[in-house]
Short mmCIF file of C-alpha atoms and ligand atoms in Angstrom, two decimals:
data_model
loop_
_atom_site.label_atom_id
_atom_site.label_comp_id
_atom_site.label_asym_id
_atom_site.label_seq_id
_atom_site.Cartn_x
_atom_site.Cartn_y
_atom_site.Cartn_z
CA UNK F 1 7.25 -14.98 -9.51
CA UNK F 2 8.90 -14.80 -6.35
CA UNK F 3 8.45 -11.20 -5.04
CA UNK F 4 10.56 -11.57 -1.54
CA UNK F 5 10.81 -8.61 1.21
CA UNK F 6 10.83 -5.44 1.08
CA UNK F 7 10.11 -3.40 -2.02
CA UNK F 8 9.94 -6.74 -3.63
CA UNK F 9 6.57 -7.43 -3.58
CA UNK F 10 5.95 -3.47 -5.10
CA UNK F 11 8.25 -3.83 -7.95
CA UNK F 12 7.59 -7.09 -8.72
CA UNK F 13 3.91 -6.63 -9.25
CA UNK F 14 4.57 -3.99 -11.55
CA UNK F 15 6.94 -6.21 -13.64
CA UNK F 16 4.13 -8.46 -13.94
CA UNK F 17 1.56 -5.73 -14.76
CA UNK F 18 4.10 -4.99 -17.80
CA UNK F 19 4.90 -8.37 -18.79
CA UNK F 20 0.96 -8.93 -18.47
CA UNK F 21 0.51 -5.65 -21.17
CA UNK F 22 3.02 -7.40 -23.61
CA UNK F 23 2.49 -11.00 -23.16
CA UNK F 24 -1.13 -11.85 -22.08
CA UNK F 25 0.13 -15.62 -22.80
CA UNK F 26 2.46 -15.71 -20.27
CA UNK F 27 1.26 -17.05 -16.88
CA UNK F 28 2.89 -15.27 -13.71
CA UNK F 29 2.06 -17.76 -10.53
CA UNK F 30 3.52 -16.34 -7.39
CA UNK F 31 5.07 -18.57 -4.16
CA UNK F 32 6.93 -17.32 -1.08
CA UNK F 33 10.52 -16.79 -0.30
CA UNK F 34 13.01 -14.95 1.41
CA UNK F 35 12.34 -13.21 4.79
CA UNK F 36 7.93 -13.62 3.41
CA UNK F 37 9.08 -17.31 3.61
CA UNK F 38 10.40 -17.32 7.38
CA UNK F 39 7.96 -15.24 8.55
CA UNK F 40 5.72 -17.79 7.96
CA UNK F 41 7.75 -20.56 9.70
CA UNK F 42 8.84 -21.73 6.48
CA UNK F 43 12.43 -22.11 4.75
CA UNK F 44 13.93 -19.09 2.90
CA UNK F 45 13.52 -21.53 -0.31
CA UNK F 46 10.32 -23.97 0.73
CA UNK F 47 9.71 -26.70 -0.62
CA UNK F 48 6.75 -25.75 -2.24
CA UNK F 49 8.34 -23.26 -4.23
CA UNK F 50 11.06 -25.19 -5.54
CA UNK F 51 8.45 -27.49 -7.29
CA UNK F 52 7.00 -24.29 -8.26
CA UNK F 53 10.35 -23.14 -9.84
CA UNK F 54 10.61 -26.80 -11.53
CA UNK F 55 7.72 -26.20 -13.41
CA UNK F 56 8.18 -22.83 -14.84
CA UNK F 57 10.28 -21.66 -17.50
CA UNK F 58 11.67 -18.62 -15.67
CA UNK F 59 11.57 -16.96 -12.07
CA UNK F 60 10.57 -13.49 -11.99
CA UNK F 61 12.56 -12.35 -8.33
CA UNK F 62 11.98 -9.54 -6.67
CA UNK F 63 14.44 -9.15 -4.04
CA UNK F 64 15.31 -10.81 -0.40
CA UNK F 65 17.29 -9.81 2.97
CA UNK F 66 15.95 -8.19 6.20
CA UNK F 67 17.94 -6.47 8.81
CA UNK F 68 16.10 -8.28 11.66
CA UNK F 69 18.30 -11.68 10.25
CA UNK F 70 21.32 -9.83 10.40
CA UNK F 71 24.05 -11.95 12.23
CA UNK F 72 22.00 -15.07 11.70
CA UNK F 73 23.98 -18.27 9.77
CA UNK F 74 22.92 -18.63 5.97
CA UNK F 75 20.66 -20.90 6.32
CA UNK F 76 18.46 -19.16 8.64
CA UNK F 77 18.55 -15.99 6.29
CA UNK F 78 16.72 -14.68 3.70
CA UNK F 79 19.24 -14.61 1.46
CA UNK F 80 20.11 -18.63 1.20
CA UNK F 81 17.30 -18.77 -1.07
CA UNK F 82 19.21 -17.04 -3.41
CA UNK F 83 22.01 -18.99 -2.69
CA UNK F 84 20.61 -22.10 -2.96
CA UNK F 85 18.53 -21.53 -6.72
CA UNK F 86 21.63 -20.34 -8.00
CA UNK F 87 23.17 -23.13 -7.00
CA UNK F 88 20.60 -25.35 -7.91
CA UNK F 89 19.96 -24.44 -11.12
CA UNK F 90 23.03 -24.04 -12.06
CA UNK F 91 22.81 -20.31 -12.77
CA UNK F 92 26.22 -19.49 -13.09
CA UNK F 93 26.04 -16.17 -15.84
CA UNK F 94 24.77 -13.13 -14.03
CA UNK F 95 24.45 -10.41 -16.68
CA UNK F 96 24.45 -7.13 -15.23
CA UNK F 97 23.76 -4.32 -17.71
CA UNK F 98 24.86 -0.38 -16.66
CA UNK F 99 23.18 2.11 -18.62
CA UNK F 100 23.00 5.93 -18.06
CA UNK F 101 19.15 6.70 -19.72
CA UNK F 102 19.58 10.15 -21.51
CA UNK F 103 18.70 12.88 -19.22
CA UNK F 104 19.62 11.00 -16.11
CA UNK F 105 22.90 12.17 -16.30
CA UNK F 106 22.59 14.91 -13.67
CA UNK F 107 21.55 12.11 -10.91
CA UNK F 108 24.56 10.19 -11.00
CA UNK F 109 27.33 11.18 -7.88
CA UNK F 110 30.05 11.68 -11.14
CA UNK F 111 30.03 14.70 -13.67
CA UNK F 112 27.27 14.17 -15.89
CA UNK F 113 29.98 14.36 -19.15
CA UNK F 114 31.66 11.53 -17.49
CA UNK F 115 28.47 9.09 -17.41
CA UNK F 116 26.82 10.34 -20.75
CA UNK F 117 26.17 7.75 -22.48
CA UNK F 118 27.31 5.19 -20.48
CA UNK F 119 26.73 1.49 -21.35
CA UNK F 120 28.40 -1.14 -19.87
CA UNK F 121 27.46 -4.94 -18.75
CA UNK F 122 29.04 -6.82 -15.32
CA UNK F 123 29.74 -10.44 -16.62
CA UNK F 124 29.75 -12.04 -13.09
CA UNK F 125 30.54 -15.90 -11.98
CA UNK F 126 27.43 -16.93 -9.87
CA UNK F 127 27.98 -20.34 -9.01
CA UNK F 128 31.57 -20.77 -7.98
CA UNK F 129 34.29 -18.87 -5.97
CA UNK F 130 34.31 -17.84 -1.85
CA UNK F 131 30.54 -17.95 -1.97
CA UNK F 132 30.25 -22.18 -2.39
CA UNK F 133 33.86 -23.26 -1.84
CA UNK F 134 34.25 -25.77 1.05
CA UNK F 135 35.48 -25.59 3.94
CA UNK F 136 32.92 -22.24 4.70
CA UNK F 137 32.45 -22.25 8.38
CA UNK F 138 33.40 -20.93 11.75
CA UNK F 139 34.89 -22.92 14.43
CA UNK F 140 37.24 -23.06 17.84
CA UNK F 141 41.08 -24.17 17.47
CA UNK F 142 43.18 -24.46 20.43
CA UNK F 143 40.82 -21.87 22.18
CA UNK F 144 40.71 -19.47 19.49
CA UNK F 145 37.67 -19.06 17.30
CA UNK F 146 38.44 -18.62 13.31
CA UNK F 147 36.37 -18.78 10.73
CA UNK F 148 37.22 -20.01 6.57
CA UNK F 149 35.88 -19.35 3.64
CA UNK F 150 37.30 -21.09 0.86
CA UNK F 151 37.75 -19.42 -2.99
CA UNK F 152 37.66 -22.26 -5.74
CA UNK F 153 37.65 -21.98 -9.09
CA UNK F 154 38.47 -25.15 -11.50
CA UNK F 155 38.97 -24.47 -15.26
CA UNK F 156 35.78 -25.41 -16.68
CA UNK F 157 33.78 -23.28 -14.72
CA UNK F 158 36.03 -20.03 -15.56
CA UNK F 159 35.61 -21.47 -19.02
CA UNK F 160 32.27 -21.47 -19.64
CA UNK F 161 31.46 -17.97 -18.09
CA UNK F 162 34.01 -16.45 -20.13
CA UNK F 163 32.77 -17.63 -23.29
CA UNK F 164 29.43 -16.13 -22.24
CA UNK F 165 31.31 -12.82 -21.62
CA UNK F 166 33.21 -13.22 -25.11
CA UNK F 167 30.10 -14.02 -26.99
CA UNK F 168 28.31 -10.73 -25.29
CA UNK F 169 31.10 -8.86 -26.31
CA UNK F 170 31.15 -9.81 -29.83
CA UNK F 171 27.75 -8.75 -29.86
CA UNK F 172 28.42 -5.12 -28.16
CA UNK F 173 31.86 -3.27 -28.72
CA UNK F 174 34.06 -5.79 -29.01
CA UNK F 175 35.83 -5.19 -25.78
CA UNK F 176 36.73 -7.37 -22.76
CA UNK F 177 37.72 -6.57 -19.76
CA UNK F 178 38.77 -9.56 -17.31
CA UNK F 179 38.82 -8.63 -13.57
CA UNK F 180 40.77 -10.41 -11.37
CA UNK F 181 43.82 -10.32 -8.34
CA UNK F 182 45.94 -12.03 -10.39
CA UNK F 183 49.50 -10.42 -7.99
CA UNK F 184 48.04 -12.74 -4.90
CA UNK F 185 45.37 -14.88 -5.59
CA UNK F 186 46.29 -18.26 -7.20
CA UNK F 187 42.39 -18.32 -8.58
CA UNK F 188 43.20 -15.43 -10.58
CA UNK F 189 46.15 -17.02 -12.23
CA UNK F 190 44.35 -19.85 -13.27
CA UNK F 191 41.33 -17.96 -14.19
CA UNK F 192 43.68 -15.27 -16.13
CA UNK F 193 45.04 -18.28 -18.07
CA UNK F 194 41.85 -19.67 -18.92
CA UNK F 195 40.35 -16.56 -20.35
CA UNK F 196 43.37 -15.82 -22.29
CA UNK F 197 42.86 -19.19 -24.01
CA UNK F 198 38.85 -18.75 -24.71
CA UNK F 199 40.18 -15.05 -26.11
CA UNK F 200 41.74 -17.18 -28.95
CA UNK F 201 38.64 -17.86 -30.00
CA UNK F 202 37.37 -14.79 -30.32
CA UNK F 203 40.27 -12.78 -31.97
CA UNK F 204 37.68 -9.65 -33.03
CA UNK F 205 37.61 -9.09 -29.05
CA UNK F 206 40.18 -6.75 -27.66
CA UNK F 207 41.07 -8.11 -24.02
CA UNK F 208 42.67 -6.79 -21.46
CA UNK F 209 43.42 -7.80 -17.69
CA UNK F 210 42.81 -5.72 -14.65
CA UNK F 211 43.20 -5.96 -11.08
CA UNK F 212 40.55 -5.36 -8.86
CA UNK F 213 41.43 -2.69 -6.73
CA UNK F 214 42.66 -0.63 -10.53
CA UNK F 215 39.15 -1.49 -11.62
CA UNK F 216 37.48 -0.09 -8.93
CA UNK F 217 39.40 2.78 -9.29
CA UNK F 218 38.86 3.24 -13.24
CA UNK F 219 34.79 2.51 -12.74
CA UNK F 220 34.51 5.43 -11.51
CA UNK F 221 37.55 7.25 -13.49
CA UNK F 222 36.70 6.71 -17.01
CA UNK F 223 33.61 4.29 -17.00
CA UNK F 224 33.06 4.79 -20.68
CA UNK F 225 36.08 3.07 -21.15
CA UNK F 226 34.39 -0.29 -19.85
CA UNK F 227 32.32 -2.27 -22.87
CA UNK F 228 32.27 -5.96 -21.05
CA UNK F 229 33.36 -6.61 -17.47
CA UNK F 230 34.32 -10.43 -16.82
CA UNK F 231 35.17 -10.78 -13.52
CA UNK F 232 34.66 -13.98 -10.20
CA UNK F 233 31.68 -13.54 -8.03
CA UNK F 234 32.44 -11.88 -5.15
CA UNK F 235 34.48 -9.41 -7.39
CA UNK F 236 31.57 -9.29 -9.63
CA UNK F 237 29.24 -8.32 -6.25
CA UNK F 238 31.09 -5.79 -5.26
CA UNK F 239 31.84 -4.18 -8.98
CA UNK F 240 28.26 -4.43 -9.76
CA UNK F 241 27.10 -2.24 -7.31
CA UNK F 242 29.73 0.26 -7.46
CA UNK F 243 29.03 0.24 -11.34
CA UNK F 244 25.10 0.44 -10.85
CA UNK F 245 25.46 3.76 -8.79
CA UNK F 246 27.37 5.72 -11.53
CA UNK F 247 23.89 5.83 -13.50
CA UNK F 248 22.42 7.52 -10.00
CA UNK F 249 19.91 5.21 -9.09
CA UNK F 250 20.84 1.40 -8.31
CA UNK F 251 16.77 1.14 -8.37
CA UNK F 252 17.38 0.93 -12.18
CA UNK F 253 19.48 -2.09 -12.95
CA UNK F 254 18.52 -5.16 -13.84
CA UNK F 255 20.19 -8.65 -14.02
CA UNK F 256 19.80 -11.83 -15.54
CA UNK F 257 20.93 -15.21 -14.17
CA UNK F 258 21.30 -17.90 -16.42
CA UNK F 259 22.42 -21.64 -16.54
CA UNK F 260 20.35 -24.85 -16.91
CA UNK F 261 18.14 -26.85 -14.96
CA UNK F 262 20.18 -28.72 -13.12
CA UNK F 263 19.69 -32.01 -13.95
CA UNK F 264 17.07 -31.93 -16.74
CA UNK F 265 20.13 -30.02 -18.70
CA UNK F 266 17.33 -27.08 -19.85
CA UNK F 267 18.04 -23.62 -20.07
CA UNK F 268 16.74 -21.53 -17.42
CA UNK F 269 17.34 -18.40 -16.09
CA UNK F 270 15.87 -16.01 -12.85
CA UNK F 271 15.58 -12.46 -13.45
CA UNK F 272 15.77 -9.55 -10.76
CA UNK F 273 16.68 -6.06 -10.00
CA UNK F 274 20.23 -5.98 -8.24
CA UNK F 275 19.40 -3.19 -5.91
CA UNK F 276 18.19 -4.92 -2.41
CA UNK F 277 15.13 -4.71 -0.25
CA UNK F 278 15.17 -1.25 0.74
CA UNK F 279 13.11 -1.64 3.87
CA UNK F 280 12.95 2.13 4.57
CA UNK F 281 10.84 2.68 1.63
CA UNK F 282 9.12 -0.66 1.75
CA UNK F 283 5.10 -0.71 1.73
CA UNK F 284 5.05 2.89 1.00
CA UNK F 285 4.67 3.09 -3.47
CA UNK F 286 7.79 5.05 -3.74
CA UNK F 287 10.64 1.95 -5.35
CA UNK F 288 11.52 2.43 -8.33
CA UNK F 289 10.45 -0.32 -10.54
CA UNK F 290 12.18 0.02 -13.21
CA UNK F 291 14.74 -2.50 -12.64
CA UNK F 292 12.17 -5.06 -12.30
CA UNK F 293 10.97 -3.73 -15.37
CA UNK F 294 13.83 -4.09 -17.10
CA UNK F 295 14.27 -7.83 -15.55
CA UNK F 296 10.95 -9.10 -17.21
CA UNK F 297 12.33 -7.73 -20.37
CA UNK F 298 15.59 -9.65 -20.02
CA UNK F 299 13.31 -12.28 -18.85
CA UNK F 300 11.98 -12.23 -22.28
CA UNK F 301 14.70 -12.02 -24.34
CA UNK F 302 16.60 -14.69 -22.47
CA UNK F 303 14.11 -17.17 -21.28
CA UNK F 304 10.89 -16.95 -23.85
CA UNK F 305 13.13 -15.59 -26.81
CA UNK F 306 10.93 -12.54 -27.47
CA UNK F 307 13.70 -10.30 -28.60
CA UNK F 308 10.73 -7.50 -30.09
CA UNK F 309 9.03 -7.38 -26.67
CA UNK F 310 11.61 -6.88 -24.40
CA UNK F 311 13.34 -4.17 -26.99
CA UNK F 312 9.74 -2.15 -26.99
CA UNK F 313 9.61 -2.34 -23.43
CA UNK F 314 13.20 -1.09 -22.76
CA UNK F 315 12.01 1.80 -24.96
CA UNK F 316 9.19 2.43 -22.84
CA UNK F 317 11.44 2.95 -20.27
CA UNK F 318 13.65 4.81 -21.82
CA UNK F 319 11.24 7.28 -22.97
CA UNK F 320 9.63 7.57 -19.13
CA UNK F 321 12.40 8.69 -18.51
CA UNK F 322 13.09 10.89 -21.48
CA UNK F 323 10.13 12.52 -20.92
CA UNK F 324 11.06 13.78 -17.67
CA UNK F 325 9.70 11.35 -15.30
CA UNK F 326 10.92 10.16 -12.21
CA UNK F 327 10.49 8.24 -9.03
CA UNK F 328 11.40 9.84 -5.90
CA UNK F 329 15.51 8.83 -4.89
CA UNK F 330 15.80 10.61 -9.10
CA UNK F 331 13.36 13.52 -8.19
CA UNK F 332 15.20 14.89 -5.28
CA UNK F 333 14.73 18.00 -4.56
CA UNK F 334 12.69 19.46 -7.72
CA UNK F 335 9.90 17.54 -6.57
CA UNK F 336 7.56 16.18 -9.00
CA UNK F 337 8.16 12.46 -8.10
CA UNK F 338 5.60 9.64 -9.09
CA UNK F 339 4.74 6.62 -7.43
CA UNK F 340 6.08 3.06 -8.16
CA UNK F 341 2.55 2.24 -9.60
CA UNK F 342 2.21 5.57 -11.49
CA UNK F 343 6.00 5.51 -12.73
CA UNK F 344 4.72 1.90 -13.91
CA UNK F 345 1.63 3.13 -15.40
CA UNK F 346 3.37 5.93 -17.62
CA UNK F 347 5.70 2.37 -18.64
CA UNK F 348 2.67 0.72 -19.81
CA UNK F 349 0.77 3.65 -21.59
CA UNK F 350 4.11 3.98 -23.65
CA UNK F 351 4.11 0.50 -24.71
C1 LIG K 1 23.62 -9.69 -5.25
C2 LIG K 1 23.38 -9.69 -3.76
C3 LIG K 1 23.56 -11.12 -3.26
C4 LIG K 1 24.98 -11.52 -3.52
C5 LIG K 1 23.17 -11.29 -1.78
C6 LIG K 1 21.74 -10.86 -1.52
C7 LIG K 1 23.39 -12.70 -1.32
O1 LIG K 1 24.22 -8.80 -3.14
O2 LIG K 1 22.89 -10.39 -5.97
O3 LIG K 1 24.52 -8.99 -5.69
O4 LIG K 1 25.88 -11.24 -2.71
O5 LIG K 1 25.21 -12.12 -4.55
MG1 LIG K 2 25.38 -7.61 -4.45
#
């Protein structure tokens, strides 16, 4: 369990007090990373908590990123941690699942009849693309300073993400949506051509191609259109997000990130909330938790294979919510919000 900063630690802790309810077999050992990591004069991703992530069968995240490291390079950020265990474990399928929990409707920024029923999962590429490709750096050239990032993709890696996209989507509705930039970007040929040959594989699957920008622009047009999104990573950031929001709280999404371990070929997978630190509201019992929630439930279905567990916990949720309770950034204005640990309390008395 690796809470991080911010609301981190909060959420995480009540992700553990659920898993704990269901699961009093599974052991929960925490370490430091992130910005709780530097503070300490340690690395975002010490040492000590590598081993720690060697031994286990999943990690548990909470969240990382402070303002005060704003501006500083990656390395000195909170954020490399992520970087690096997704690199170093390989974790190169990040599930994101959008759902619009019945009666939630009115929160979203859309009109409620556009979000009902909403249900949608992000298929993003984790490992690859303008986050690792080399040359990444800044640097002087005849007196001007430039700086290069570099967007790579080679056909296996596209490959092996969109078969895990496929293989959700034969599982859901059957329909696959590819995201790319296909009209500039030579990545997106190639990675248009390689998920048009994995789509023979799955003939039941009805495919179709988008480019970004249209995407972006039909998220938040007809999202119920959308069954599976399979799309690079930095497209699959910035989707993500703008696809978490249409449910009206980004405090409610969880993710899964899943590969093997590294070298010892193993599945593994790390499990957090997509929705940041949120340092305003850190410290103060008012997150939302329910993405971290719904992590440790993906956490069990992915990692420990407990398909009934993390089902009757995703109906706990679902019927907090049903039953008309919220957390404060849902309450708004009629009042009535609970806490992160009451919110999480009504989650376990349901289970
Ligand atoms: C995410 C986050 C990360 C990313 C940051 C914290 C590095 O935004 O998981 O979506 O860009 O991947
Ligand atoms: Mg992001």
């Amino acid at each position: 369990m690796l809470p991080g900063d911010g609301i981190g630690p909060e959420v995480t802790h009540a992700a553990a007090a659920v898993l704990a309810r269901v699961r009093a077999d599974v052991e929960c050992v925490e370490a430091a990373v992130g910005g709780a990591a530097l503070a300490r004069g340690l690395q975002a991703l010490p040492p000590e908590t590598r081993a720690l992530c060697d031994r286990s069968d999943a990690i548990l995240f909470g969240s990382v990123g402070l303002p005060e490291y704003e501006g500083k390079p990656l390395p000195e950020r909170p954020e490399y941690a992520l970087f690096l265990l997704r690199r170093d474990y390989e974790l190169y399928a990040n599930l994101r699942p959008v759902k619009v929990f019945p009666g939630l409707e009115e929160a979203s920024s859309l009109k409620p009849e556009i979000v009902r029923g909403l249900d949608l999962l992000v298929v993003r590429e984790l490992t690859g693309g303008i986050y690792y490709g080399r040359p990444k750096e800044q640097r002087r050239v005849d007196g001007v300073d430039e700086a290069v990032d570099t967007m790579i993709y080679r056909a296996p890696e596209v490959e092996r993400i969109a078969r895990v996209a496929f293989a959700c989507a034969r599982a859901r509705r059957k329909r696959l949506t590819s995201v790319d930039k296909q009209n500039i970007l030579e990545t997106s040929r190639l990675w248009r051509r390689v998920v048009d040959g994995v789509a023979r594989e799955y003939p039941d699957v009805a495919v179709e191609h988008l480019l970004v920008d249209n995407a972006a622009m039909q998220l938040v047009h007809r999202p119920g259109a959308f069954d599976v999104i399979l799309t690079e990573n930095m497209f699959g950031d910035i989707l993500s997000d703008e696809a978490a929001i249409l449910t009206g709280s980004i405090g409610t999404l969880p993710s899964a990130s899943l590969g093997t371990k590294g070298s010892t070929g193993r599945q593994f997978g790390l499990y957090e909330p997509i929705g940041g630190t949120a340092p305003d509201i850190a410290g103060k019992d008012a997150a939302n938790p329910t993405a971290a929630i719904l992590s440790a439930a993906m956490l069990l279905r992915h990692s420990l294979g407990d398909e009934p567990n993390a089902a009757r916990i995703e109906r706990a949720v679902e019927g907090a919510y049903a039953g008309g309770l919220r957390t404060a950034e849902l309450a708004g204005k009629a009042g009535g919000a609970l806490s992160t640990s009451a919110f999480t309390r009504a989650v376990i008395e349901r289970l």
